[in-house]
CSV table of N, CA and C in Angstrom, one decimal:
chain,number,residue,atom,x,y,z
A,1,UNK,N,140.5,-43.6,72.2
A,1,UNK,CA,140.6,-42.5,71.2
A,1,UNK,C,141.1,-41.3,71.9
A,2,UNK,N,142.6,-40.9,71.1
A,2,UNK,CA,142.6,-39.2,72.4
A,2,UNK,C,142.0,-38.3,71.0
A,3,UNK,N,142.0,-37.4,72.3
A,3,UNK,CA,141.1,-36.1,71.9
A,3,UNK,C,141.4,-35.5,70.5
A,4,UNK,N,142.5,-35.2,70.4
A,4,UNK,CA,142.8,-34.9,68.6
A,4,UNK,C,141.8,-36.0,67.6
A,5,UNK,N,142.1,-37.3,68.0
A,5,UNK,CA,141.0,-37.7,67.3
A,5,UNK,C,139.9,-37.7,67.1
A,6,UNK,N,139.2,-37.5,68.4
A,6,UNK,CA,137.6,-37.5,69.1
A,6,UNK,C,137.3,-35.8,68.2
A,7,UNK,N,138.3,-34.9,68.5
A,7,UNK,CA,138.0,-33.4,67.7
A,7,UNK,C,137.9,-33.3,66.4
A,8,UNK,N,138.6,-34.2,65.3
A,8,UNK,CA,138.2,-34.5,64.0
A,8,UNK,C,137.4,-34.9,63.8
A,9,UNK,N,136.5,-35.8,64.3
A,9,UNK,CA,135.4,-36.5,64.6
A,9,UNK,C,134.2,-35.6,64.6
A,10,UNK,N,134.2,-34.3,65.6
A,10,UNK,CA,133.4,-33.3,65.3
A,10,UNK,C,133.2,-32.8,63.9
A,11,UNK,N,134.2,-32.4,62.9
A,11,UNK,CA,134.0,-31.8,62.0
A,11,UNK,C,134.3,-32.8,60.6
A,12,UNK,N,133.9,-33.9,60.7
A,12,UNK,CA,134.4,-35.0,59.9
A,12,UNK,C,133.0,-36.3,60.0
A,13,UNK,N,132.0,-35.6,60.2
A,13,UNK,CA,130.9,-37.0,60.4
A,13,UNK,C,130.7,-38.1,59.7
A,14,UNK,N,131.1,-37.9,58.7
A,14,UNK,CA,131.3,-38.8,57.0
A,14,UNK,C,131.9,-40.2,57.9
A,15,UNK,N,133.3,-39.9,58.5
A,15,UNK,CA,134.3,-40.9,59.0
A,15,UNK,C,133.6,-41.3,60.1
A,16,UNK,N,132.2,-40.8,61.3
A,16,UNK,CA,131.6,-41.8,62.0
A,16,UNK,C,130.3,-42.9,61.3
A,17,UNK,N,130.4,-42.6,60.1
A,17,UNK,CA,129.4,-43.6,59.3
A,17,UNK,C,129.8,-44.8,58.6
A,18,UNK,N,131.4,-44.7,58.6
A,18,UNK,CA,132.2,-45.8,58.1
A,18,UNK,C,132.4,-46.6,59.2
A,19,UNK,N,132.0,-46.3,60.4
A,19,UNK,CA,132.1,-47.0,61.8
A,19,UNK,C,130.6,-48.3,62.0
A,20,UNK,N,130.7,-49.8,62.0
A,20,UNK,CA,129.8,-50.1,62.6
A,20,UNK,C,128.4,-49.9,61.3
A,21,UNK,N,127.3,-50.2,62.3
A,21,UNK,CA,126.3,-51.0,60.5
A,21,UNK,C,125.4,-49.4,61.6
A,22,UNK,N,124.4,-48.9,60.4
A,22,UNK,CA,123.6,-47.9,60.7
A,22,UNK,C,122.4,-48.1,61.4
A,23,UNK,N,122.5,-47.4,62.4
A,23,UNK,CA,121.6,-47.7,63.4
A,23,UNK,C,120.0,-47.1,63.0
A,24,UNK,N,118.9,-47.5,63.8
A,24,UNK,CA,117.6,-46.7,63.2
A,24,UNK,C,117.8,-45.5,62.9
A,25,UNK,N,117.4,-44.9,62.5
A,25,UNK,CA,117.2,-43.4,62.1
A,25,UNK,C,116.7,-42.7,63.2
A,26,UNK,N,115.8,-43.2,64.1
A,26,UNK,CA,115.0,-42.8,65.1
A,26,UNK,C,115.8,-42.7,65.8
A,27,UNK,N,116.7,-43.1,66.3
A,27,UNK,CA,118.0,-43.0,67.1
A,27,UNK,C,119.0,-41.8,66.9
A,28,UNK,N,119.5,-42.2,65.7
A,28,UNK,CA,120.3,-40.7,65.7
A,28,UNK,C,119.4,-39.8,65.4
A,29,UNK,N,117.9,-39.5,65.1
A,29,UNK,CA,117.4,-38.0,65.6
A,29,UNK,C,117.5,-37.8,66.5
A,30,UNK,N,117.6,-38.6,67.2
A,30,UNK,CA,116.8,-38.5,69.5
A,30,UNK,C,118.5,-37.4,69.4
A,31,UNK,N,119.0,-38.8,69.0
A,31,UNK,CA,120.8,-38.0,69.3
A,31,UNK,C,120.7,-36.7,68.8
A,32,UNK,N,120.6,-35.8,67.8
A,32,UNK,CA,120.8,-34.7,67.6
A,32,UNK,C,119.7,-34.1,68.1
A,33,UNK,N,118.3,-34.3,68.5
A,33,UNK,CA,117.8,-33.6,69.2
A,33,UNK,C,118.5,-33.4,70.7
A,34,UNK,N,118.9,-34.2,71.4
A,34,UNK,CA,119.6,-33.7,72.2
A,34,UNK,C,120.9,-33.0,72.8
A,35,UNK,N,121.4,-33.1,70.8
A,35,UNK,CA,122.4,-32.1,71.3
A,35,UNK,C,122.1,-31.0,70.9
A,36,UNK,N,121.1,-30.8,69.9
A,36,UNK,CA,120.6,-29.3,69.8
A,36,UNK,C,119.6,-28.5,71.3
A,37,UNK,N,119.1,-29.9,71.9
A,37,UNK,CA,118.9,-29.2,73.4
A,37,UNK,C,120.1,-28.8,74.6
A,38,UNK,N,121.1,-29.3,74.4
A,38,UNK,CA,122.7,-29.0,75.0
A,38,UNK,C,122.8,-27.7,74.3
A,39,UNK,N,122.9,-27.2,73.3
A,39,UNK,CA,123.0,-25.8,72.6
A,39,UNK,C,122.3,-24.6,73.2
A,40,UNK,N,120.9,-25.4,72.7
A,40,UNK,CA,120.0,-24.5,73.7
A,40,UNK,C,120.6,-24.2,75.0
A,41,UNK,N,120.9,-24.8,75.9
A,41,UNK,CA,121.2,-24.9,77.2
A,41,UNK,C,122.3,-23.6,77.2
A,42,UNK,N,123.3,-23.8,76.3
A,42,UNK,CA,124.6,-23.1,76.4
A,42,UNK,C,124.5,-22.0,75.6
A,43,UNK,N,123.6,-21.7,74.8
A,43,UNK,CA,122.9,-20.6,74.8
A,43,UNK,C,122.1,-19.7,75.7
A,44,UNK,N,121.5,-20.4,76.5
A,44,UNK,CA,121.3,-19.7,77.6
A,44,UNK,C,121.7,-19.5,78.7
A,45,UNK,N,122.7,-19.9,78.8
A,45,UNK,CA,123.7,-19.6,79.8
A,45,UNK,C,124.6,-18.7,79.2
A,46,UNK,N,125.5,-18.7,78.1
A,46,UNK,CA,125.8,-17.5,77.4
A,46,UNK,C,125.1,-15.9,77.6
A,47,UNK,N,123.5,-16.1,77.3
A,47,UNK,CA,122.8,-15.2,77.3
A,47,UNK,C,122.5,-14.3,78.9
A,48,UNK,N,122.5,-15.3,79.9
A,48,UNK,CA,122.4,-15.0,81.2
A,48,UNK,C,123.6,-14.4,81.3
A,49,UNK,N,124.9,-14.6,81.2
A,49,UNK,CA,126.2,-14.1,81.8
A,49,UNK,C,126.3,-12.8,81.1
A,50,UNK,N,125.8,-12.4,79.4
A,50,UNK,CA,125.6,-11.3,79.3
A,50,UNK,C,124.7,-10.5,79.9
A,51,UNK,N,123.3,-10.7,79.9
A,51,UNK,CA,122.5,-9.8,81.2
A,51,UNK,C,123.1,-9.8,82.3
A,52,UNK,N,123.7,-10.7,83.3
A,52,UNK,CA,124.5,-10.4,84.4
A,52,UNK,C,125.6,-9.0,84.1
A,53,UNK,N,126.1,-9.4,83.0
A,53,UNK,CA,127.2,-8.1,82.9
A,53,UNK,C,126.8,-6.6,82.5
A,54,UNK,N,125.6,-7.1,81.8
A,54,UNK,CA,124.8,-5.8,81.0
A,54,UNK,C,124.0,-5.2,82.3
A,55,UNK,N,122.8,-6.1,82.7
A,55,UNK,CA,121.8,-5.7,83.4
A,55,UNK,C,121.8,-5.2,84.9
A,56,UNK,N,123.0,-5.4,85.3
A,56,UNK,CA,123.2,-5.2,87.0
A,56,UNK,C,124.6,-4.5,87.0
A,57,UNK,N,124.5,-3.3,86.2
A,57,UNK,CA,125.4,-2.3,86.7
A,57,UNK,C,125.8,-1.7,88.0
A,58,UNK,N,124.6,-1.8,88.9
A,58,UNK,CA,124.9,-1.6,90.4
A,58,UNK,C,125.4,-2.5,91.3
A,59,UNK,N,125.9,-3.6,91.0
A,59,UNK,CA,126.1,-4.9,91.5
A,59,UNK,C,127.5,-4.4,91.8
A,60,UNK,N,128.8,-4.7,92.6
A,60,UNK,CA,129.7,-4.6,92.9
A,60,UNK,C,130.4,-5.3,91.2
A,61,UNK,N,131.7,-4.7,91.0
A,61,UNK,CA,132.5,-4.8,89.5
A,61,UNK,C,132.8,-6.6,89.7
A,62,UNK,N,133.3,-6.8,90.8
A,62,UNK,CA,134.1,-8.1,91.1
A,62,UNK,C,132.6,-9.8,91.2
A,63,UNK,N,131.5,-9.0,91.5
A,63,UNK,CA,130.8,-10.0,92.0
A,63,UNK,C,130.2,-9.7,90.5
A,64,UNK,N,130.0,-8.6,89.9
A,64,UNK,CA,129.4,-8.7,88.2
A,64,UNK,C,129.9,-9.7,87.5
A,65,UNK,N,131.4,-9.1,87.4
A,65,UNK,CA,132.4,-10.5,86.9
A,65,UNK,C,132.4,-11.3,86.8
A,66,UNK,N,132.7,-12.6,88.2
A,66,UNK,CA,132.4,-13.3,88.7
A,66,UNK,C,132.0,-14.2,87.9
A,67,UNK,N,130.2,-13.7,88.5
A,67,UNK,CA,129.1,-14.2,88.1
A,67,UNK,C,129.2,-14.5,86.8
A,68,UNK,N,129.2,-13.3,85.8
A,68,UNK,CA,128.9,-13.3,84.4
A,68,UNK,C,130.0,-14.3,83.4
A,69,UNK,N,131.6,-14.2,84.2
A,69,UNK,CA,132.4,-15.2,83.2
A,69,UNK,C,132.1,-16.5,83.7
A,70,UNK,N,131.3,-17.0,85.1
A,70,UNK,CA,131.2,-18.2,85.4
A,70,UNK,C,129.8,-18.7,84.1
A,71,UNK,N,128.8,-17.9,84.2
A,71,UNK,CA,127.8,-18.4,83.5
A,71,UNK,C,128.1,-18.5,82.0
A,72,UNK,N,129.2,-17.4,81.5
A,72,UNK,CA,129.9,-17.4,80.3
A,72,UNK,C,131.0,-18.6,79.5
A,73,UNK,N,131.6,-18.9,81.1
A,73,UNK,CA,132.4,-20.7,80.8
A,73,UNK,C,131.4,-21.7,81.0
A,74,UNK,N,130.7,-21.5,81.2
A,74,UNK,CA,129.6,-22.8,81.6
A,74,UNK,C,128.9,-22.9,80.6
A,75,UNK,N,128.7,-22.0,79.6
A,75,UNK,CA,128.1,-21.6,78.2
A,75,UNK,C,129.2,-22.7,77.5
A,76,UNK,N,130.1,-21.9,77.6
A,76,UNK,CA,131.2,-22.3,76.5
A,76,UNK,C,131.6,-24.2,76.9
A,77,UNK,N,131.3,-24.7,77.8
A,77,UNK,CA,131.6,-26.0,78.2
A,77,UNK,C,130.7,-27.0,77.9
A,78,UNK,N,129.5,-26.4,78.1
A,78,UNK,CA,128.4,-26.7,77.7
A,78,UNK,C,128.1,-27.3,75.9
A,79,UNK,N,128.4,-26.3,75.3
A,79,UNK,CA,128.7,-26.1,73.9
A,79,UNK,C,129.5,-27.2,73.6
A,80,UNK,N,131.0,-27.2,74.0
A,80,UNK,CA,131.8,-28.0,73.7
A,80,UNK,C,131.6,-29.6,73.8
A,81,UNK,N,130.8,-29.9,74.7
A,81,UNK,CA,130.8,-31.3,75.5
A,81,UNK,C,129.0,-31.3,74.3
A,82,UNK,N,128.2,-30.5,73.7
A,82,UNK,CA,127.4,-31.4,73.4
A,82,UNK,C,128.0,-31.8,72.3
A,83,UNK,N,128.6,-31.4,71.4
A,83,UNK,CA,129.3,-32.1,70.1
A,83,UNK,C,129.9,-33.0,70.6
A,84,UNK,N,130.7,-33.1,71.4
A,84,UNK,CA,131.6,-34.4,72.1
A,84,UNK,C,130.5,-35.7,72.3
A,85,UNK,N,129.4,-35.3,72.8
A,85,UNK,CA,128.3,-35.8,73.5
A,85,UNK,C,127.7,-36.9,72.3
A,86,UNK,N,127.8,-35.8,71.1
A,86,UNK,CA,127.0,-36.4,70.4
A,86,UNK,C,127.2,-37.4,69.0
A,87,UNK,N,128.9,-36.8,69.3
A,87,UNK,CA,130.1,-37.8,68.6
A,87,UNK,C,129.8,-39.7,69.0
A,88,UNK,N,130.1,-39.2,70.4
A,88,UNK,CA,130.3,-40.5,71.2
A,88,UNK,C,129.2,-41.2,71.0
A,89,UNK,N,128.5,-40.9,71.0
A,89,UNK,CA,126.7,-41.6,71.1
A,89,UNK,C,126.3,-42.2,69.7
A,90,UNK,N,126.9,-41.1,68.8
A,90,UNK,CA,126.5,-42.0,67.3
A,90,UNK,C,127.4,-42.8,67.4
A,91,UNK,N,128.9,-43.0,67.5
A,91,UNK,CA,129.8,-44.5,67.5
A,91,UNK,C,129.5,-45.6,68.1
A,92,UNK,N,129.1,-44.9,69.6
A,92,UNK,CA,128.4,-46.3,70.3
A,92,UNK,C,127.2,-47.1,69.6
A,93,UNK,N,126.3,-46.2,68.7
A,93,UNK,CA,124.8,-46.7,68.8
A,93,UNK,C,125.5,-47.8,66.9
A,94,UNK,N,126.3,-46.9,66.0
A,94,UNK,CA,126.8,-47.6,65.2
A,94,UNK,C,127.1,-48.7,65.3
A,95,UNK,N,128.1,-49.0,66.7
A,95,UNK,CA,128.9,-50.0,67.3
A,95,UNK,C,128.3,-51.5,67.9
A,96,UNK,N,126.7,-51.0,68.4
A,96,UNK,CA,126.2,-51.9,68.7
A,96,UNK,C,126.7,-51.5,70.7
A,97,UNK,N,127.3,-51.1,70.9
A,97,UNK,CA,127.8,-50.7,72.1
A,97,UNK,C,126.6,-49.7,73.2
A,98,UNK,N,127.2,-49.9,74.6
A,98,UNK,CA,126.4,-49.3,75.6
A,98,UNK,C,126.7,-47.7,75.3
A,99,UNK,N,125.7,-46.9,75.8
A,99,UNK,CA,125.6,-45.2,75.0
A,99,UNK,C,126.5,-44.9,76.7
A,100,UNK,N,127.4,-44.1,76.1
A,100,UNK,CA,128.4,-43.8,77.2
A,100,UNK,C,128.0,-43.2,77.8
A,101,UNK,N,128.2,-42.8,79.3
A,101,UNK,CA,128.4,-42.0,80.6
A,101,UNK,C,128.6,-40.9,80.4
A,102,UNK,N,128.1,-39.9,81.4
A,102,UNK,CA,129.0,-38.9,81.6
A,102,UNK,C,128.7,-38.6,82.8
A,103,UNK,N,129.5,-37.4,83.2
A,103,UNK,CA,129.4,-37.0,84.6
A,103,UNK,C,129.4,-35.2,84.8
A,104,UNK,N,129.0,-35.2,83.5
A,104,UNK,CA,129.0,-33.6,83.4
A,104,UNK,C,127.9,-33.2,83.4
A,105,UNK,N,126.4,-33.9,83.1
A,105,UNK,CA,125.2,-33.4,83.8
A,105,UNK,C,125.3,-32.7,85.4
A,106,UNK,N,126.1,-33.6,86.0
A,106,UNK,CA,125.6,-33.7,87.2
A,106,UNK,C,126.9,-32.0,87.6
A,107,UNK,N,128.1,-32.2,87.0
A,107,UNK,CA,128.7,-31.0,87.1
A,107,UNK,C,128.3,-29.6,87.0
A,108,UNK,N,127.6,-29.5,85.4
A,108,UNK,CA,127.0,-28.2,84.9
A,108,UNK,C,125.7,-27.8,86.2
A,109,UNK,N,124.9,-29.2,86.8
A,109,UNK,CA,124.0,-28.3,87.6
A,109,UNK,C,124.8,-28.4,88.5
A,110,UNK,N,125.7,-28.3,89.2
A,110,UNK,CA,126.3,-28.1,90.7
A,110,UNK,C,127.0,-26.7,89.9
A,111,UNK,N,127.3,-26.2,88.7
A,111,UNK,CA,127.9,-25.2,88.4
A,111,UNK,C,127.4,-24.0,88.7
A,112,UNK,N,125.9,-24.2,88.2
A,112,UNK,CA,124.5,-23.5,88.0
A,112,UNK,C,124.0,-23.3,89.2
A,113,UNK,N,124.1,-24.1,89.9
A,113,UNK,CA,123.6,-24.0,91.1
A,113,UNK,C,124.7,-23.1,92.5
A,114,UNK,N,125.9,-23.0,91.8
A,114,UNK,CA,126.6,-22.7,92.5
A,114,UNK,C,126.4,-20.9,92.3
A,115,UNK,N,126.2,-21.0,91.0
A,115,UNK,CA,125.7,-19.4,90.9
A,115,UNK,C,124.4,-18.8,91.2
A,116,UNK,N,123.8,-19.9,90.9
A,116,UNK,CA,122.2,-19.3,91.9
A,116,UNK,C,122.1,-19.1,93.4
A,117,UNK,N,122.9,-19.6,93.5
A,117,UNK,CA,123.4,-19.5,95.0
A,117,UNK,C,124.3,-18.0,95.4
A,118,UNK,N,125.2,-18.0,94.6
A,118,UNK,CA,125.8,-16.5,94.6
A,118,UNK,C,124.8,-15.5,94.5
A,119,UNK,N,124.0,-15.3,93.2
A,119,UNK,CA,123.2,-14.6,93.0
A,119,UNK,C,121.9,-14.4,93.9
A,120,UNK,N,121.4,-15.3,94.6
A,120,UNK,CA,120.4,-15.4,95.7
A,120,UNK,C,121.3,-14.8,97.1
A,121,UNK,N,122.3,-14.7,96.9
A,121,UNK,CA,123.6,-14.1,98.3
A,121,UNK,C,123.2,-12.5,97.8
A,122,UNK,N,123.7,-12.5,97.1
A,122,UNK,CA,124.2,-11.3,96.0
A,122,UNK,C,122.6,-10.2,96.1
A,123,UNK,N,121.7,-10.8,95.9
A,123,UNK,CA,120.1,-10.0,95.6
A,123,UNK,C,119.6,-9.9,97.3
A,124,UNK,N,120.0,-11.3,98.4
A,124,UNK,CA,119.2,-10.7,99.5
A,124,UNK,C,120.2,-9.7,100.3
A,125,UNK,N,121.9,-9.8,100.1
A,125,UNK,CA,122.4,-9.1,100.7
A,125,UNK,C,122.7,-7.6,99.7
A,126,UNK,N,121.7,-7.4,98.7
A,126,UNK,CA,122.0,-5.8,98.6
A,126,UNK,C,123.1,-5.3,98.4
A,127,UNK,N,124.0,-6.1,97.6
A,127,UNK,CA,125.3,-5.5,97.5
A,127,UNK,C,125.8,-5.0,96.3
A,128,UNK,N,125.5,-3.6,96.5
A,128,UNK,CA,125.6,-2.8,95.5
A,128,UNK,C,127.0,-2.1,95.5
A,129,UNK,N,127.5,-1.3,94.4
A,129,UNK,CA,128.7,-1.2,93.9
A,129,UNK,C,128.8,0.2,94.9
């Protein structure tokens, strides 16, 4: 499936029900519970990159930045991939099929982590603007 497809998909759920015989119910809750916990997530990563930009006015302009649009794309990727997330998972579980992979858990915390890392640089080395 390319992506123009897989993106109608998001706003077209009607057409993942015609897919494959209906799986428990219990199933596709777990599924949208976890993509409303992926939301959550990218909501608060959204929310952090604004206190980074709001709350540490003394921080150097470049390292405020930085920081704040990295935690602000990681919001927004976040977001994006749990609808994708949660596309794929209802067609598989429809399908009778294995619940797909990903490799983006393991990305977003090396992302997150790469900023906590900045930020723990950033707070012991005192670098103010």
């Amino acid at each position: 499936m390319d992506l123009r497809q897989s993106v109608r998909l998001w706003f077209a759920p009607a057409r993942i029900s015609e897919q494959g015989e209906t799986p428990d119910y219990r199933f596709s809750l777990a599924n949208e519970r976890t993509f409303l916990a992926w939301l959550r997530t990218a909501l608060a990563l959204v929310g952090g990159g604004f206190a980074v930009d709001q709350f540490l006015p003394g921080l150097r302009s470049g390292w405020r930045l930085g920081l704040a649009l990295a935690l602000l794309a990681a919001g927004v990727l976040c977001a994006l991939r749990a609808i994708n997330h949660w596309v794929r998972c209802e067609r598989a579980m429809r399908r009778g099929e294995d619940l797909p992979v990903s490799r983006f858990p393991a990305l977003m915390s090396v992302v997150v982590a790469a900023v906590a890392v900045a930020m723990v640089v950033v707070v012991v080395g005192g670098w103010a603007g």
